[in-house]
Amino acid sequence: MNRKVAVIGVGNSKFGKRDDVTIRELAWEAVKEALEDAGLTQKDINITVIGSTAYRGTEIYPAPPVSEYCGFVGKSPIRVEAACATGSSAAFTAINLIASGLADIVMAIGVDKMTEVDTATSLAIGGRGGNYYWEFQLYGTTFPTYYALYATRHMAVFGTTEEDMALASVKAHKYASLNEKAHFRNRITVEDVLKSRVISWPIKLLDSSPISDGSAAVIFASEEKVKELKIDTPIWVKGIGYSSDTSYIAARGEWIGLEAARDAAVKAYKMAKVSPMDIEYATVHDCFSIAEIMAYEDLGFVDKGKGAELLREGQTEKDGRVAVNLFGGLKAKGHPLGATGLSMIYEITKQLREEAGPVQHSFKRYLALTHNVGGTGHYAYVMIFNR
């Protein structure tokens, strides 16, 4: 990047079924918190980037009403969408606006109201997220089925079990119970997961992330602005990786990991000049329990096929070798598609500033990573930050 970029303000709404607010009001919850966190007003923001899938809500073009309500008229010419990686796409765009010199302070806003349609409709919309003619039209595949295909292959090749996958869900709910903004705050057991309703074997209800409403916002600034504003604890962007893959998964040739995520991780590590073993904290895209296990492997935390061992040994718990998803992950914190990637940055910012309360991880190098996947590896972003 031509200029250094830092996170200087973050905000996150309560995730869940938010019938109490419109999408504009929902976005404002995160925007207001981010502005207050940075000590700024709307006048200080040069431009905003709004990320929203908007497939499941009343407002199918949500950027203008969100912009107007939040006080950014004239500053919101960009809306982005990259399925479940929409939030990271907004962050990527915001960071590059600053790195290129086009702006000095940019706010990325991610928001989605996903519960305004019923579950069957939501699944049908999601099933169009790959290749409609080759998959959904012919076979009715939806995202649980896509990840079930990866799960069964991982089980066949590496011996991963349903109990292993359940451990990821149990961990997510444990930490979400301590997060007042999480969608689900109940604790569960491995037995609860195994006995829950089968969605697409081996994926069960409690292996799956919920359909959530929510918003997140992140304010990025140039190094010059960080100094000018006298920001106490800027969180610096050290590396960014990105990639994509084929629209229909039959063309990929393997189903034991996400090639786009591996590619994005390699790029991010190279740019940041660090290795996987340097990372102390990570938010990974655990839309389904198998996705967390694959993420450990795709990010290089362990060799391929060894991801479940990290869960069994507790190495991704608080104060473990690499703590993962201590705010509850997509699985229990919630997964409003447009907000998820920015909510990850909110989480690692709180952790790196040592503002994470009961789930605060212990750092030595203060290096953290976000891993955000769109679709079934159709998009992937990996970003590395440090204090």
Coordinates of C-alpha atoms in Angstrom, one line a residue:
M1 CA 0.0 0.0 0.0
N2 CA 1.2 3.5 -0.8
R3 CA 0.1 4.8 2.6
K4 CA -0.4 3.1 6.0
V5 CA -4.0 2.7 7.1
A6 CA -5.3 2.2 10.6
V7 CA -8.6 1.4 12.2
I8 CA -9.6 4.3 14.5
G9 CA -13.2 3.6 15.3
V10 CA -15.5 0.6 15.5
G11 CA -19.2 -0.1 16.2
N12 CA -21.4 -3.2 16.2
S13 CA -25.2 -3.5 16.7
K14 CA -26.9 -6.2 18.6
F15 CA -27.3 -9.2 16.3
G16 CA -30.5 -11.3 16.2
K17 CA -34.1 -11.0 14.9
R18 CA -34.4 -7.3 15.1
D19 CA -38.0 -6.6 14.5
D20 CA -37.7 -3.5 16.7
V21 CA -35.8 -1.5 14.0
T22 CA -35.7 -0.7 10.3
I23 CA -32.5 -1.3 8.3
R24 CA -31.7 2.4 8.6
E25 CA -32.0 2.4 12.4
L26 CA -30.1 -0.9 12.6
A27 CA -27.2 0.7 10.6
W28 CA -27.2 3.7 12.8
E29 CA -26.5 1.6 16.0
A30 CA -23.1 0.6 14.6
V31 CA -22.4 4.0 12.9
K32 CA -23.1 5.9 16.1
E33 CA -20.9 3.7 18.2
A34 CA -18.0 3.9 15.6
L35 CA -18.2 7.7 15.5
E36 CA -18.2 8.0 19.3
D37 CA -15.4 5.4 19.5
A38 CA -13.2 7.6 17.2
G39 CA -14.3 10.9 18.6
L40 CA -15.5 12.1 15.2
T41 CA -18.7 13.4 13.6
Q42 CA -20.2 12.8 10.1
K43 CA -18.4 15.9 8.9
D44 CA -15.0 14.3 9.5
I45 CA -15.8 11.3 7.2
N46 CA -14.6 11.9 3.6
I47 CA -16.6 9.0 2.1
T48 CA -18.5 5.9 3.1
V49 CA -18.6 2.4 1.6
I50 CA -21.9 0.5 2.4
G51 CA -22.0 -3.3 2.2
S52 CA -25.3 -5.0 2.0
T53 CA -26.6 -8.1 0.2
A54 CA -30.2 -6.9 0.6
Y55 CA -31.7 -10.1 -1.0
R56 CA -33.9 -10.8 2.0
G57 CA -35.1 -7.4 3.1
T58 CA -37.7 -4.8 2.3
E59 CA -35.1 -2.3 1.1
I60 CA -33.4 -3.9 -1.9
Y61 CA -31.3 -0.8 -2.5
P62 CA -30.5 0.0 1.2
A63 CA -27.5 2.3 0.7
P64 CA -29.4 5.6 0.0
P65 CA -31.8 5.3 2.9
V66 CA -29.0 4.2 5.2
S67 CA -26.7 7.0 4.1
E68 CA -29.5 9.6 4.5
Y69 CA -30.5 8.4 8.0
C70 CA -26.9 8.2 9.2
G71 CA -26.1 11.8 8.0
F72 CA -23.9 10.9 5.0
V73 CA -25.8 12.4 2.1
G74 CA -23.2 13.3 -0.6
K75 CA -20.6 10.9 0.9
S76 CA -22.1 7.5 -0.1
P77 CA -21.5 6.8 -3.8
I78 CA -20.4 3.2 -3.3
R79 CA -22.3 0.0 -2.3
V80 CA -20.6 -3.4 -2.5
E81 CA -21.8 -7.0 -2.4
A82 CA -19.8 -10.2 -2.1
A83 CA -22.3 -12.6 -0.5
C84 CA -21.1 -13.5 3.0
A85 CA -17.9 -11.6 2.5
T86 CA -19.7 -8.3 1.8
G87 CA -18.3 -6.7 5.0
S88 CA -14.7 -7.5 4.1
S89 CA -15.4 -6.2 0.5
A90 CA -16.5 -2.9 2.1
A91 CA -13.4 -2.8 4.3
F92 CA -11.1 -3.7 1.3
T93 CA -12.6 -0.8 -0.7
A94 CA -12.3 1.7 2.2
I95 CA -8.7 0.7 2.9
N96 CA -7.7 1.2 -0.8
L97 CA -9.4 4.5 -1.0
I98 CA -7.0 5.7 1.7
A99 CA -4.0 3.8 0.5
S100 CA -4.4 5.3 -2.9
G101 CA -4.6 8.8 -1.6
L102 CA -8.2 9.5 -2.7
A103 CA -9.4 9.9 0.9
D104 CA -8.0 10.3 4.5
I105 CA -10.9 9.0 6.6
V106 CA -13.4 6.4 5.3
M107 CA -16.2 4.6 7.1
A108 CA -17.2 1.1 6.0
I109 CA -20.7 0.2 7.0
G110 CA -22.2 -3.3 6.7
V111 CA -25.8 -4.1 7.4
D112 CA -28.5 -6.6 6.5
K113 CA -32.0 -7.4 7.6
M114 CA -32.3 -11.1 6.8
T115 CA -35.3 -12.1 8.8
E116 CA -37.9 -10.3 6.8
V117 CA -38.4 -13.5 4.7
D118 CA -39.1 -17.0 6.0
T119 CA -36.4 -19.6 6.3
A120 CA -37.4 -21.6 3.2
T121 CA -37.2 -18.4 1.1
S122 CA -33.9 -17.4 2.7
L123 CA -32.4 -20.9 1.9
A124 CA -33.7 -20.6 -1.7
I125 CA -32.1 -17.2 -2.1
G126 CA -28.8 -18.6 -0.7
G127 CA -29.0 -21.6 -3.0
R128 CA -28.6 -19.2 -5.9
G129 CA -25.3 -18.0 -4.5
G130 CA -23.2 -20.4 -6.6
N131 CA -24.3 -21.4 -10.1
Y132 CA -28.0 -21.4 -10.5
Y133 CA -28.3 -23.5 -13.7
W134 CA -25.7 -26.1 -12.9
E135 CA -26.6 -26.6 -9.2
F136 CA -29.7 -25.0 -7.7
Q137 CA -32.0 -25.5 -10.6
L138 CA -31.0 -29.1 -11.2
Y139 CA -30.4 -30.3 -7.7
G140 CA -31.9 -27.8 -5.2
T141 CA -28.6 -27.4 -3.5
T142 CA -28.4 -24.7 -0.7
F143 CA -25.5 -23.6 1.5
P144 CA -26.0 -26.3 4.1
T145 CA -25.7 -28.9 1.3
Y146 CA -22.6 -27.3 -0.2
Y147 CA -20.8 -27.4 3.2
A148 CA -22.2 -30.9 3.8
L149 CA -20.4 -32.1 0.7
Y150 CA -17.1 -30.6 2.0
A151 CA -17.8 -32.2 5.4
T152 CA -18.4 -35.7 4.1
R153 CA -15.3 -35.5 2.0
H154 CA -13.2 -34.2 4.9
M155 CA -14.6 -37.1 7.1
A156 CA -13.8 -39.7 4.4
V157 CA -10.2 -38.5 3.8
F158 CA -9.1 -37.4 7.2
G159 CA -11.4 -39.3 9.7
T160 CA -13.0 -36.1 11.0
T161 CA -16.1 -36.9 13.0
E162 CA -19.5 -35.4 13.8
E163 CA -18.3 -35.0 17.3
D164 CA -15.3 -33.0 16.1
M165 CA -17.6 -30.6 14.3
A166 CA -19.8 -30.3 17.3
L167 CA -16.9 -29.1 19.4
A168 CA -16.7 -26.0 17.2
S169 CA -20.4 -25.2 17.9
V170 CA -20.0 -25.8 21.6
K171 CA -17.1 -23.4 21.7
A172 CA -19.0 -20.8 19.8
H173 CA -21.9 -20.8 22.2
K174 CA -19.7 -20.8 25.2
Y175 CA -18.2 -17.5 24.2
A176 CA -21.3 -16.0 22.8
S177 CA -22.9 -16.5 26.2
L178 CA -20.5 -13.8 27.4
N179 CA -21.3 -11.4 24.5
E180 CA -24.3 -9.2 25.1
K181 CA -24.5 -8.4 21.4
A182 CA -24.7 -12.1 20.3
H183 CA -27.7 -13.6 18.6
F184 CA -27.6 -16.8 20.7
R185 CA -26.3 -16.6 24.3
N186 CA -27.3 -20.2 25.4
R187 CA -24.6 -22.8 26.1
I188 CA -24.9 -26.2 24.4
T189 CA -23.2 -29.6 24.7
V190 CA -21.8 -32.0 22.1
E191 CA -24.8 -34.2 22.7
D192 CA -27.2 -31.3 22.0
V193 CA -25.5 -30.8 18.6
L194 CA -25.6 -34.5 17.7
K195 CA -29.2 -34.8 18.6
S196 CA -30.3 -31.6 16.8
R197 CA -32.3 -31.9 13.6
V198 CA -30.4 -32.9 10.5
I199 CA -30.4 -30.2 7.8
S200 CA -28.2 -31.9 5.2
W201 CA -26.1 -34.7 6.7
P202 CA -23.7 -34.4 8.5
I203 CA -24.8 -30.8 9.0
K204 CA -27.3 -30.4 11.7
L205 CA -29.3 -27.5 13.0
L206 CA -26.7 -26.8 15.8
D207 CA -23.8 -27.1 13.3
S208 CA -25.3 -24.1 11.4
S209 CA -25.1 -20.3 11.9
P210 CA -28.4 -18.5 12.3
I211 CA -30.2 -16.1 10.0
S212 CA -29.5 -12.8 11.6
D213 CA -30.2 -9.1 11.4
G214 CA -27.3 -6.8 12.3
S215 CA -24.8 -4.1 11.4
A216 CA -21.2 -3.2 12.0
A217 CA -19.1 -0.1 11.1
V218 CA -15.4 0.5 10.9
I219 CA -13.6 3.9 10.5
F220 CA -10.3 3.8 8.7
A221 CA -7.7 6.6 8.6
S222 CA -4.4 7.5 7.0
E223 CA -1.2 7.6 9.1
E224 CA -1.2 11.4 8.8
K225 CA -4.8 11.6 10.2
V226 CA -3.9 9.2 13.0
K227 CA -1.2 11.6 14.1
E228 CA -3.3 14.7 13.6
L229 CA -6.2 13.2 15.6
K230 CA -3.8 11.9 18.3
I231 CA -5.5 8.5 18.2
D232 CA -4.3 6.6 21.3
T233 CA -4.4 3.0 20.0
P234 CA -4.6 2.7 16.2
I235 CA -4.9 -0.8 14.9
W236 CA -2.8 -1.0 11.7
V237 CA -3.7 -2.9 8.6
K238 CA -0.6 -5.0 7.9
G239 CA -1.7 -7.3 5.1
I240 CA -4.6 -8.0 2.8
G241 CA -5.2 -11.1 0.8
Y242 CA -8.1 -11.8 -1.6
S243 CA -9.2 -14.5 -4.0
S244 CA -12.2 -16.2 -5.6
D245 CA -13.1 -19.6 -7.1
T246 CA -15.4 -21.2 -9.7
S247 CA -19.1 -20.5 -9.5
Y248 CA -20.1 -24.2 -9.3
I249 CA -18.1 -26.4 -7.0
A250 CA -18.1 -29.5 -9.2
A251 CA -15.4 -27.7 -11.3
R252 CA -13.0 -27.5 -8.3
G253 CA -11.6 -31.0 -8.2
E254 CA -11.4 -31.2 -4.4
W255 CA -13.7 -30.7 -1.4
I256 CA -11.5 -30.8 1.6
G257 CA -10.8 -27.0 1.9
L258 CA -11.4 -23.7 0.2
E259 CA -8.7 -22.8 -2.4
A260 CA -9.7 -19.2 -2.4
A261 CA -9.2 -18.9 1.3
R262 CA -5.8 -20.6 1.1
D263 CA -4.8 -18.2 -1.7
A264 CA -6.0 -15.1 0.2
A265 CA -4.1 -16.2 3.3
V266 CA -0.8 -16.7 1.4
K267 CA -1.2 -13.1 -0.1
A268 CA -2.0 -11.6 3.3
Y269 CA 1.0 -13.3 5.1
K270 CA 3.3 -12.2 2.3
M271 CA 2.2 -8.6 2.5
A272 CA 2.4 -8.5 6.3
K273 CA 5.7 -10.3 6.3
V274 CA 4.5 -12.8 8.9
S275 CA 3.8 -16.5 9.1
P276 CA 0.7 -18.4 10.3
M277 CA 2.6 -19.2 13.5
D278 CA 2.9 -15.5 14.3
I279 CA -0.9 -15.0 14.5
E280 CA -2.2 -14.9 18.0
Y281 CA -5.9 -14.3 17.4
A282 CA -8.3 -15.0 14.5
T283 CA -11.9 -14.6 13.5
V284 CA -12.7 -17.3 11.1
H285 CA -15.8 -17.8 8.9
D286 CA -17.6 -20.6 10.8
C287 CA -20.9 -20.5 8.9
F288 CA -21.1 -24.2 9.6
S289 CA -19.0 -26.2 12.1
I290 CA -16.9 -27.9 9.4
A291 CA -16.0 -24.5 8.0
E292 CA -14.1 -23.6 11.2
I293 CA -12.1 -26.8 11.0
M294 CA -11.3 -26.2 7.3
A295 CA -10.3 -22.6 8.1
Y296 CA -7.7 -23.7 10.6
E297 CA -6.1 -25.7 7.8
D298 CA -6.6 -23.2 5.0
L299 CA -4.9 -20.5 7.1
G300 CA -1.9 -22.7 7.8
F301 CA -2.4 -23.0 11.6
V302 CA -2.1 -26.8 11.1
D303 CA -1.5 -29.2 8.3
K304 CA -4.3 -30.3 6.1
G305 CA -6.5 -32.9 8.0
K306 CA -5.3 -31.8 11.4
G307 CA -7.9 -29.0 12.1
A308 CA -10.0 -31.0 14.5
E309 CA -7.0 -31.6 16.7
L310 CA -6.9 -27.9 17.5
L311 CA -10.4 -28.1 18.8
R312 CA -9.9 -31.4 20.7
E313 CA -6.8 -30.0 22.4
G314 CA -8.3 -26.6 23.3
Q315 CA -5.7 -24.7 21.3
T316 CA -8.2 -22.2 19.9
E317 CA -9.7 -21.3 23.2
K318 CA -9.0 -18.1 25.2
D319 CA -5.2 -17.9 25.9
G320 CA -4.6 -20.9 23.6
R321 CA -2.0 -21.1 20.9
V322 CA -4.3 -19.1 18.6
A323 CA -7.6 -17.9 20.0
V324 CA -10.5 -18.1 17.6
N325 CA -13.9 -16.4 17.6
L326 CA -14.1 -15.5 21.2
F327 CA -17.1 -13.3 20.6
G328 CA -19.1 -16.3 19.4
G329 CA -18.4 -16.5 15.7
L330 CA -20.9 -16.6 13.0
K331 CA -22.3 -19.8 14.6
A332 CA -23.6 -18.0 17.8
K333 CA -22.8 -14.3 17.6
G334 CA -24.8 -14.3 14.3
H335 CA -24.3 -13.9 10.6
P336 CA -26.0 -10.9 9.0
L337 CA -24.1 -11.2 5.7
G338 CA -23.3 -7.5 5.0
A339 CA -22.1 -7.0 8.6
T340 CA -20.0 -10.1 9.2
G341 CA -16.7 -9.1 7.8
L342 CA -16.8 -5.7 9.6
S343 CA -18.0 -7.3 12.8
M344 CA -14.8 -9.4 12.6
I345 CA -12.7 -6.3 12.5
Y346 CA -14.7 -4.9 15.4
E347 CA -13.8 -8.0 17.3
I348 CA -10.1 -8.0 16.6
T349 CA -9.9 -4.3 17.3
K350 CA -11.5 -4.8 20.7
Q351 CA -9.1 -7.7 21.4
L352 CA -5.9 -5.8 20.2
R353 CA -6.9 -2.8 22.3
E354 CA -7.5 -5.1 25.3
E355 CA -11.1 -4.0 25.6
A356 CA -12.7 -7.5 25.3
G357 CA -13.7 -7.9 28.9
P358 CA -14.3 -11.5 30.0
V359 CA -13.0 -12.9 26.7
Q360 CA -9.8 -10.9 26.5
H361 CA -7.0 -13.0 25.0
S362 CA -3.4 -12.6 26.2
F363 CA -1.1 -11.2 23.5
K364 CA 2.7 -11.0 23.0
R365 CA 3.0 -9.8 19.4
Y366 CA -0.4 -8.2 19.1
L367 CA -1.1 -9.8 15.7
A368 CA -4.6 -10.8 14.7
L369 CA -6.3 -12.0 11.5
T370 CA -9.8 -11.9 9.9
H371 CA -10.9 -14.7 7.6
N372 CA -14.1 -14.0 5.7
V373 CA -15.6 -16.2 3.0
G374 CA -18.3 -15.4 0.6
G375 CA -20.5 -18.3 -0.6
T376 CA -18.7 -21.6 -0.5
G377 CA -15.3 -20.1 -1.2
H378 CA -16.7 -18.0 -4.1
Y379 CA -15.0 -15.0 -2.5
A380 CA -12.4 -14.9 0.2
Y381 CA -10.6 -12.1 2.2
V382 CA -7.9 -12.5 4.8
M383 CA -6.7 -9.4 6.6
I384 CA -3.9 -9.1 9.2
F385 CA -3.9 -6.3 11.8
N386 CA -1.6 -5.3 14.6
R387 CA -1.3 -2.9 17.5

